[in-house]
mmCIF file of C-alpha atoms in Angstrom:
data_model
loop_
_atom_site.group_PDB
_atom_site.id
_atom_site.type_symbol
_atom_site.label_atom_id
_atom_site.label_comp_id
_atom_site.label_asym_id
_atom_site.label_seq_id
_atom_site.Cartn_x
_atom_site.Cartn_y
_atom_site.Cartn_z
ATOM 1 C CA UNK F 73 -113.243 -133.794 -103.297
ATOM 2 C CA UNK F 74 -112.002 -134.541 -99.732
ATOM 3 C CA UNK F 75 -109.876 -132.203 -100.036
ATOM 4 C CA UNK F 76 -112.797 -129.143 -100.797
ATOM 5 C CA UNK F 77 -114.471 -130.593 -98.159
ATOM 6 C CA UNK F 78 -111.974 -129.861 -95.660
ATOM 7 C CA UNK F 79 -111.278 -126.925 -96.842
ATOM 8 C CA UNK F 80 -115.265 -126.030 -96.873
ATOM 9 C CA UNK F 81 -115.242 -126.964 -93.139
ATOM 10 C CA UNK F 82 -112.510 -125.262 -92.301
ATOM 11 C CA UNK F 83 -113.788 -122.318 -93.997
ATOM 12 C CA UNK F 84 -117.302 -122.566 -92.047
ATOM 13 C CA UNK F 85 -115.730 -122.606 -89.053
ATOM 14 C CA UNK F 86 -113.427 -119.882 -89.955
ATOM 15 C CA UNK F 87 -116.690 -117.859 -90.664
ATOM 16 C CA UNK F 88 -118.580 -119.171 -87.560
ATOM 17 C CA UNK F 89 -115.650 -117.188 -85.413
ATOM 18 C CA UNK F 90 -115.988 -114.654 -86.883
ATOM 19 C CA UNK F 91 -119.593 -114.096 -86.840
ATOM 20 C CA UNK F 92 -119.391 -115.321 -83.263
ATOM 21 C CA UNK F 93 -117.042 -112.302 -82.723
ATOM 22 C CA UNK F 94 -118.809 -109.798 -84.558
ATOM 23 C CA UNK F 95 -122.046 -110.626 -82.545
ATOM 24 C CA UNK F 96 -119.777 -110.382 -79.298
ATOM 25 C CA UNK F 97 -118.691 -106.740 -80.245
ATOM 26 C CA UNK F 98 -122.155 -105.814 -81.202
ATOM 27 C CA UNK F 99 -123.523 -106.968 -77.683
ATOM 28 C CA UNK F 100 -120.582 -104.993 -75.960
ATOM 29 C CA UNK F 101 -121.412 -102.312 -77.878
ATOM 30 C CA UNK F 102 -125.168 -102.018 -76.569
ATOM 31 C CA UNK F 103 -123.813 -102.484 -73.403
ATOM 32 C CA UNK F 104 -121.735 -99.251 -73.615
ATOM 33 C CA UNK F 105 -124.505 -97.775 -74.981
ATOM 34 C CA UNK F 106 -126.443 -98.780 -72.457
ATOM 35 C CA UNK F 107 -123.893 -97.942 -69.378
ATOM 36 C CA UNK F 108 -123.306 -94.983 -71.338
ATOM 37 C CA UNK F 109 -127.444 -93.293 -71.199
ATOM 38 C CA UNK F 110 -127.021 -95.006 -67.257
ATOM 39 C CA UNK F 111 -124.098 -92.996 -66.850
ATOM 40 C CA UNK F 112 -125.693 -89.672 -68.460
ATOM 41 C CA UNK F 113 -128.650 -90.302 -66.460
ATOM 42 C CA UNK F 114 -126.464 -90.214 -62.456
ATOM 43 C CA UNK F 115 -124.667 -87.159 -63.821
ATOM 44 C CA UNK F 116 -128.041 -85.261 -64.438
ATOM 45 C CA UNK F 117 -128.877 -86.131 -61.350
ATOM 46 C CA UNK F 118 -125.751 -85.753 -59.639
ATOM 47 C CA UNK F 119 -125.709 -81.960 -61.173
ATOM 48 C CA UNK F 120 -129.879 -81.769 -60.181
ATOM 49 C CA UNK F 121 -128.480 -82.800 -56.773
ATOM 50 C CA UNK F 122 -125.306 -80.214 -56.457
ATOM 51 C CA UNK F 123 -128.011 -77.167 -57.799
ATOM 52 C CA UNK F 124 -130.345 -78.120 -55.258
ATOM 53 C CA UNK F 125 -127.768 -78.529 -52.292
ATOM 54 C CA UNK F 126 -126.572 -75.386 -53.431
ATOM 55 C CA UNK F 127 -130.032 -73.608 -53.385
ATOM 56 C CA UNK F 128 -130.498 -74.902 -50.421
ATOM 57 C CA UNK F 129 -126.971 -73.693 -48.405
ATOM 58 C CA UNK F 130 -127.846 -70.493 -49.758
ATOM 59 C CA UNK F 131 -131.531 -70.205 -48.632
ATOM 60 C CA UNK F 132 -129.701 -71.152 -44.938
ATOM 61 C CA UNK F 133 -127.300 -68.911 -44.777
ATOM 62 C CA UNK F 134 -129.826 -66.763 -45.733
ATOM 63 C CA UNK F 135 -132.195 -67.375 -42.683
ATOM 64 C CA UNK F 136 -129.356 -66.717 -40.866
ATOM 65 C CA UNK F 137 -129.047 -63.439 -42.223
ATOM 66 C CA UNK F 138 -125.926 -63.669 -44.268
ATOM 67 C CA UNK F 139 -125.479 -61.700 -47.424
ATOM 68 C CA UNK F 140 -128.803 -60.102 -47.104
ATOM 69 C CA UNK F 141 -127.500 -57.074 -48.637
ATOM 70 C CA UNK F 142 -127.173 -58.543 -51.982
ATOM 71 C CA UNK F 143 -130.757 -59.438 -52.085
ATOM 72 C CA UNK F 144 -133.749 -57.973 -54.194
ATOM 73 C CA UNK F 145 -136.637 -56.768 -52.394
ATOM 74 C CA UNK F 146 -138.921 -59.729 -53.838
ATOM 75 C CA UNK F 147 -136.481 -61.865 -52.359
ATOM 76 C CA UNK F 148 -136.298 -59.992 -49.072
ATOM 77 C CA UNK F 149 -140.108 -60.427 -49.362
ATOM 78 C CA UNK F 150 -140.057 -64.195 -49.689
ATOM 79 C CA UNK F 151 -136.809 -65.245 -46.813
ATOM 80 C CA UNK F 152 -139.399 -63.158 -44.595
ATOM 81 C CA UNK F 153 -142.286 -65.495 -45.361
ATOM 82 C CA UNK F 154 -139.805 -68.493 -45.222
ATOM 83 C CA UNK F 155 -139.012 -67.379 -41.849
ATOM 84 C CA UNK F 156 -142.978 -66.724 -40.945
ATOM 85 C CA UNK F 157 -143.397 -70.035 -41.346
ATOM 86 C CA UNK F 158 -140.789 -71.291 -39.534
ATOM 87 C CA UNK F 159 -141.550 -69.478 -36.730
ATOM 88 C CA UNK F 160 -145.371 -70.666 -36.593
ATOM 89 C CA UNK F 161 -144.121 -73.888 -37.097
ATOM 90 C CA UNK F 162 -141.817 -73.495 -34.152
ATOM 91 C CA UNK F 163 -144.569 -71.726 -31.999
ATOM 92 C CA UNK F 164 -146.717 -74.840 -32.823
ATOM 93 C CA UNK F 165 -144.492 -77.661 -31.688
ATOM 94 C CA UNK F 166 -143.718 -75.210 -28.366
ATOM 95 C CA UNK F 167 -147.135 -75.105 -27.760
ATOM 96 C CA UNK F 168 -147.522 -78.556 -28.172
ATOM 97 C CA UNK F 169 -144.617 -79.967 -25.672
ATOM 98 C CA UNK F 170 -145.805 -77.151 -23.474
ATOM 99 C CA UNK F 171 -149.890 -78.537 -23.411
ATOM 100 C CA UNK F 172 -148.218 -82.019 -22.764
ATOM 101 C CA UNK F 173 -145.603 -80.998 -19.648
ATOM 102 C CA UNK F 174 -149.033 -78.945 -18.328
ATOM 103 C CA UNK F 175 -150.925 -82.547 -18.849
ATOM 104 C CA UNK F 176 -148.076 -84.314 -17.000
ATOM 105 C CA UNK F 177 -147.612 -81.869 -14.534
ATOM 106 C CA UNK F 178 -151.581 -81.668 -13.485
ATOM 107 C CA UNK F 179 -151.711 -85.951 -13.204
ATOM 108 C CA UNK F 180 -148.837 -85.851 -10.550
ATOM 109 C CA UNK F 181 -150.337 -82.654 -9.242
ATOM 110 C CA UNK F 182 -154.046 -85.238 -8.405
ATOM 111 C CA UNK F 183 -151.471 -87.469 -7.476
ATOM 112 C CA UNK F 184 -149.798 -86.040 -4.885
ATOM 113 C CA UNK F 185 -152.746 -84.305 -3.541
ATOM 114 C CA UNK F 186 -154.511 -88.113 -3.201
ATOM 115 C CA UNK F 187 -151.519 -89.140 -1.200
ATOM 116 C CA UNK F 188 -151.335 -85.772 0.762
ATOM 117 C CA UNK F 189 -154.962 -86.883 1.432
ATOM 118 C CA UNK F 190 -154.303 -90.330 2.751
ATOM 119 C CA UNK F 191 -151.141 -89.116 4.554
ATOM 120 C CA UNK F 192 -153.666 -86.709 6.773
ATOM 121 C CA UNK F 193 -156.316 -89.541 7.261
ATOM 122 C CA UNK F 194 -153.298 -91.753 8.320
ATOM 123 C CA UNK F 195 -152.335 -88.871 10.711
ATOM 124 C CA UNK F 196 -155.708 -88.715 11.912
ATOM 125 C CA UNK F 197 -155.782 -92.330 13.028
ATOM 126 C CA UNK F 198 -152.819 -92.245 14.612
ATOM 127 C CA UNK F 199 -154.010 -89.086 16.831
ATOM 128 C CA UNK F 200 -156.914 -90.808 17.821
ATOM 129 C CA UNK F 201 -155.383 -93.397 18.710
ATOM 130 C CA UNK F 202 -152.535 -91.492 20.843
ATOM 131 C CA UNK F 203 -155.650 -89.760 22.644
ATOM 132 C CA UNK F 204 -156.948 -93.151 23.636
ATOM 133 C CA UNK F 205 -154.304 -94.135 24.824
ATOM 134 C CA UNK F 206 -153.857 -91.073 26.461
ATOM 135 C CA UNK F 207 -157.109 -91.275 27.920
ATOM 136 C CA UNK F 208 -156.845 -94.894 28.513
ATOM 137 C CA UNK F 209 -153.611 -93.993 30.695
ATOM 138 C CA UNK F 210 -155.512 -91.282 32.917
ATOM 139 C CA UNK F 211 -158.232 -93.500 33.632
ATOM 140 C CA UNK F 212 -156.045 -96.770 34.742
ATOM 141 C CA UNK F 213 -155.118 -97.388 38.568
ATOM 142 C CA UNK F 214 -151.259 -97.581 37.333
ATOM 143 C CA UNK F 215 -151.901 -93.679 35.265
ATOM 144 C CA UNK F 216 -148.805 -92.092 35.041
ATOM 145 C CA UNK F 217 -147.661 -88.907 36.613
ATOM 146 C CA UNK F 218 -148.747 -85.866 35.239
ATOM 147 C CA UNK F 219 -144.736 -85.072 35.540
ATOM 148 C CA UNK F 220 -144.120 -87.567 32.659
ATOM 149 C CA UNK F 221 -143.246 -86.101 29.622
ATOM 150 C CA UNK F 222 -144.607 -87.523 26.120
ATOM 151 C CA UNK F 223 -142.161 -88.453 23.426
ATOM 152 C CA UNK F 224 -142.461 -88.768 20.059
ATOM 153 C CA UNK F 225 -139.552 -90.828 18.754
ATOM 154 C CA UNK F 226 -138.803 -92.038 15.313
ATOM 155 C CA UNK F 227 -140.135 -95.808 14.555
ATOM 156 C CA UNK F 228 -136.873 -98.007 13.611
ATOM 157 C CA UNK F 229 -139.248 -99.642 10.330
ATOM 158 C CA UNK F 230 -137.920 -97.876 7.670
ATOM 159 C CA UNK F 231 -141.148 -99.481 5.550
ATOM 160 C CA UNK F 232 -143.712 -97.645 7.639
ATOM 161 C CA UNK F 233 -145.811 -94.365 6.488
ATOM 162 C CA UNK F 234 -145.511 -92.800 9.842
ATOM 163 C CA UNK F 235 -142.224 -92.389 11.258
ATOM 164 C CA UNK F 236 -143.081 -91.510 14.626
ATOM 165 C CA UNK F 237 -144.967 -93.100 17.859
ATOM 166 C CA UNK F 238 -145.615 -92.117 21.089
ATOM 167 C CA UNK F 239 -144.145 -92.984 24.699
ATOM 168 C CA UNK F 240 -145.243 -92.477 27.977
ATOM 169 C CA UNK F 241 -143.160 -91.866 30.953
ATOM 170 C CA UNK F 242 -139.533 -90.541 31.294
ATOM 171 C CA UNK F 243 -137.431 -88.977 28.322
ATOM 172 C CA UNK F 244 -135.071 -91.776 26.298
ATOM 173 C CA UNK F 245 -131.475 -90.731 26.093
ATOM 174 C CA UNK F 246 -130.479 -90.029 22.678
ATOM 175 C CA UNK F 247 -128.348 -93.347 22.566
ATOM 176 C CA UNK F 248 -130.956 -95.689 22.074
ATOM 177 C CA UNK F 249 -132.150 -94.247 18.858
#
């Protein structure tokens, strides 16, 4: 009886491999099956891609008029309404960049009018000033000879608006700017 046992149990176990293994194959069979429908699926789409590509390298060399001769008139038709399209969508953009560069171009335009403005108030004030001190020197006991010139000569400030002030009395040799 020991002796069926063992070979019972050896027997099971026998069995249990092989059931193991025949469950094994079965699972790497669905999993072929499985890859398999994955793999169909990327080469349908793959080929979907390649037509489309293809459609699409054609309708471009197309709009760049290549091999128009071999086209119908219906297809003539529609390249030209492809091309409508285009164009108005082209125009539309251009219009667009152009509205904003006129936008730009008007803000520095205020801009530079404002400081134009404040450049000839500044100019103002500094020919007012000139005159009084014009006047100021005609009117003093130490007035300077009508025989003095009056010089404008650049300011050494760098930093200032105005680059030029006036001096009384003789001309400056060009050194000394």
């Amino acid at each position: 009886m020991y002796h069926n046992l063992n070979v019972f149990l050896i027997g099971l176990s026998r069995m249990t491999q092989v059931l193991q293994r025949h469950m094994l194959h079965a699972d790497n069979i669905n999993r072929l099956e499985e890859s398999s429908l994955q793999l169909e699926a990327e080469d349908s789409l793959c080929a979907m891609l390649s037509k489309e590509l293809e459609d699409k390298t054609r309708d471009i060399s197309r709009i760049n008029g290549d091999d128009l001769d071999a086209l119908s008139l219906d297809e003539l038709m529609k390249l030209e309404r492809q091309v409508e399209r285009g164009q108005t969508k082209i125009r539309r953009a251009k219009g667009e960049k152009l509205r904003k560069e006129i936008v730009t171009l008007k803000g520095k335009e205020i801009e530079t009018a404002k400081e134009n403005q404040m450049l000839k108030e500044q100019m103002k004030d500094v020919s007012k000033e000139h005159f009084s001190l014009l006047h100021l020197a005609a009117e003093s006991d130490t007035s300077v000879p009508s025989s003095a010139p009056i010089q404008w000569l650049p300011k050494k400030d760098n930093n200032s608006i105005s680059n030029t002030f006036l001096t009384l009395g003789p001309p400056v040799q060009s050194e000394n700017l």
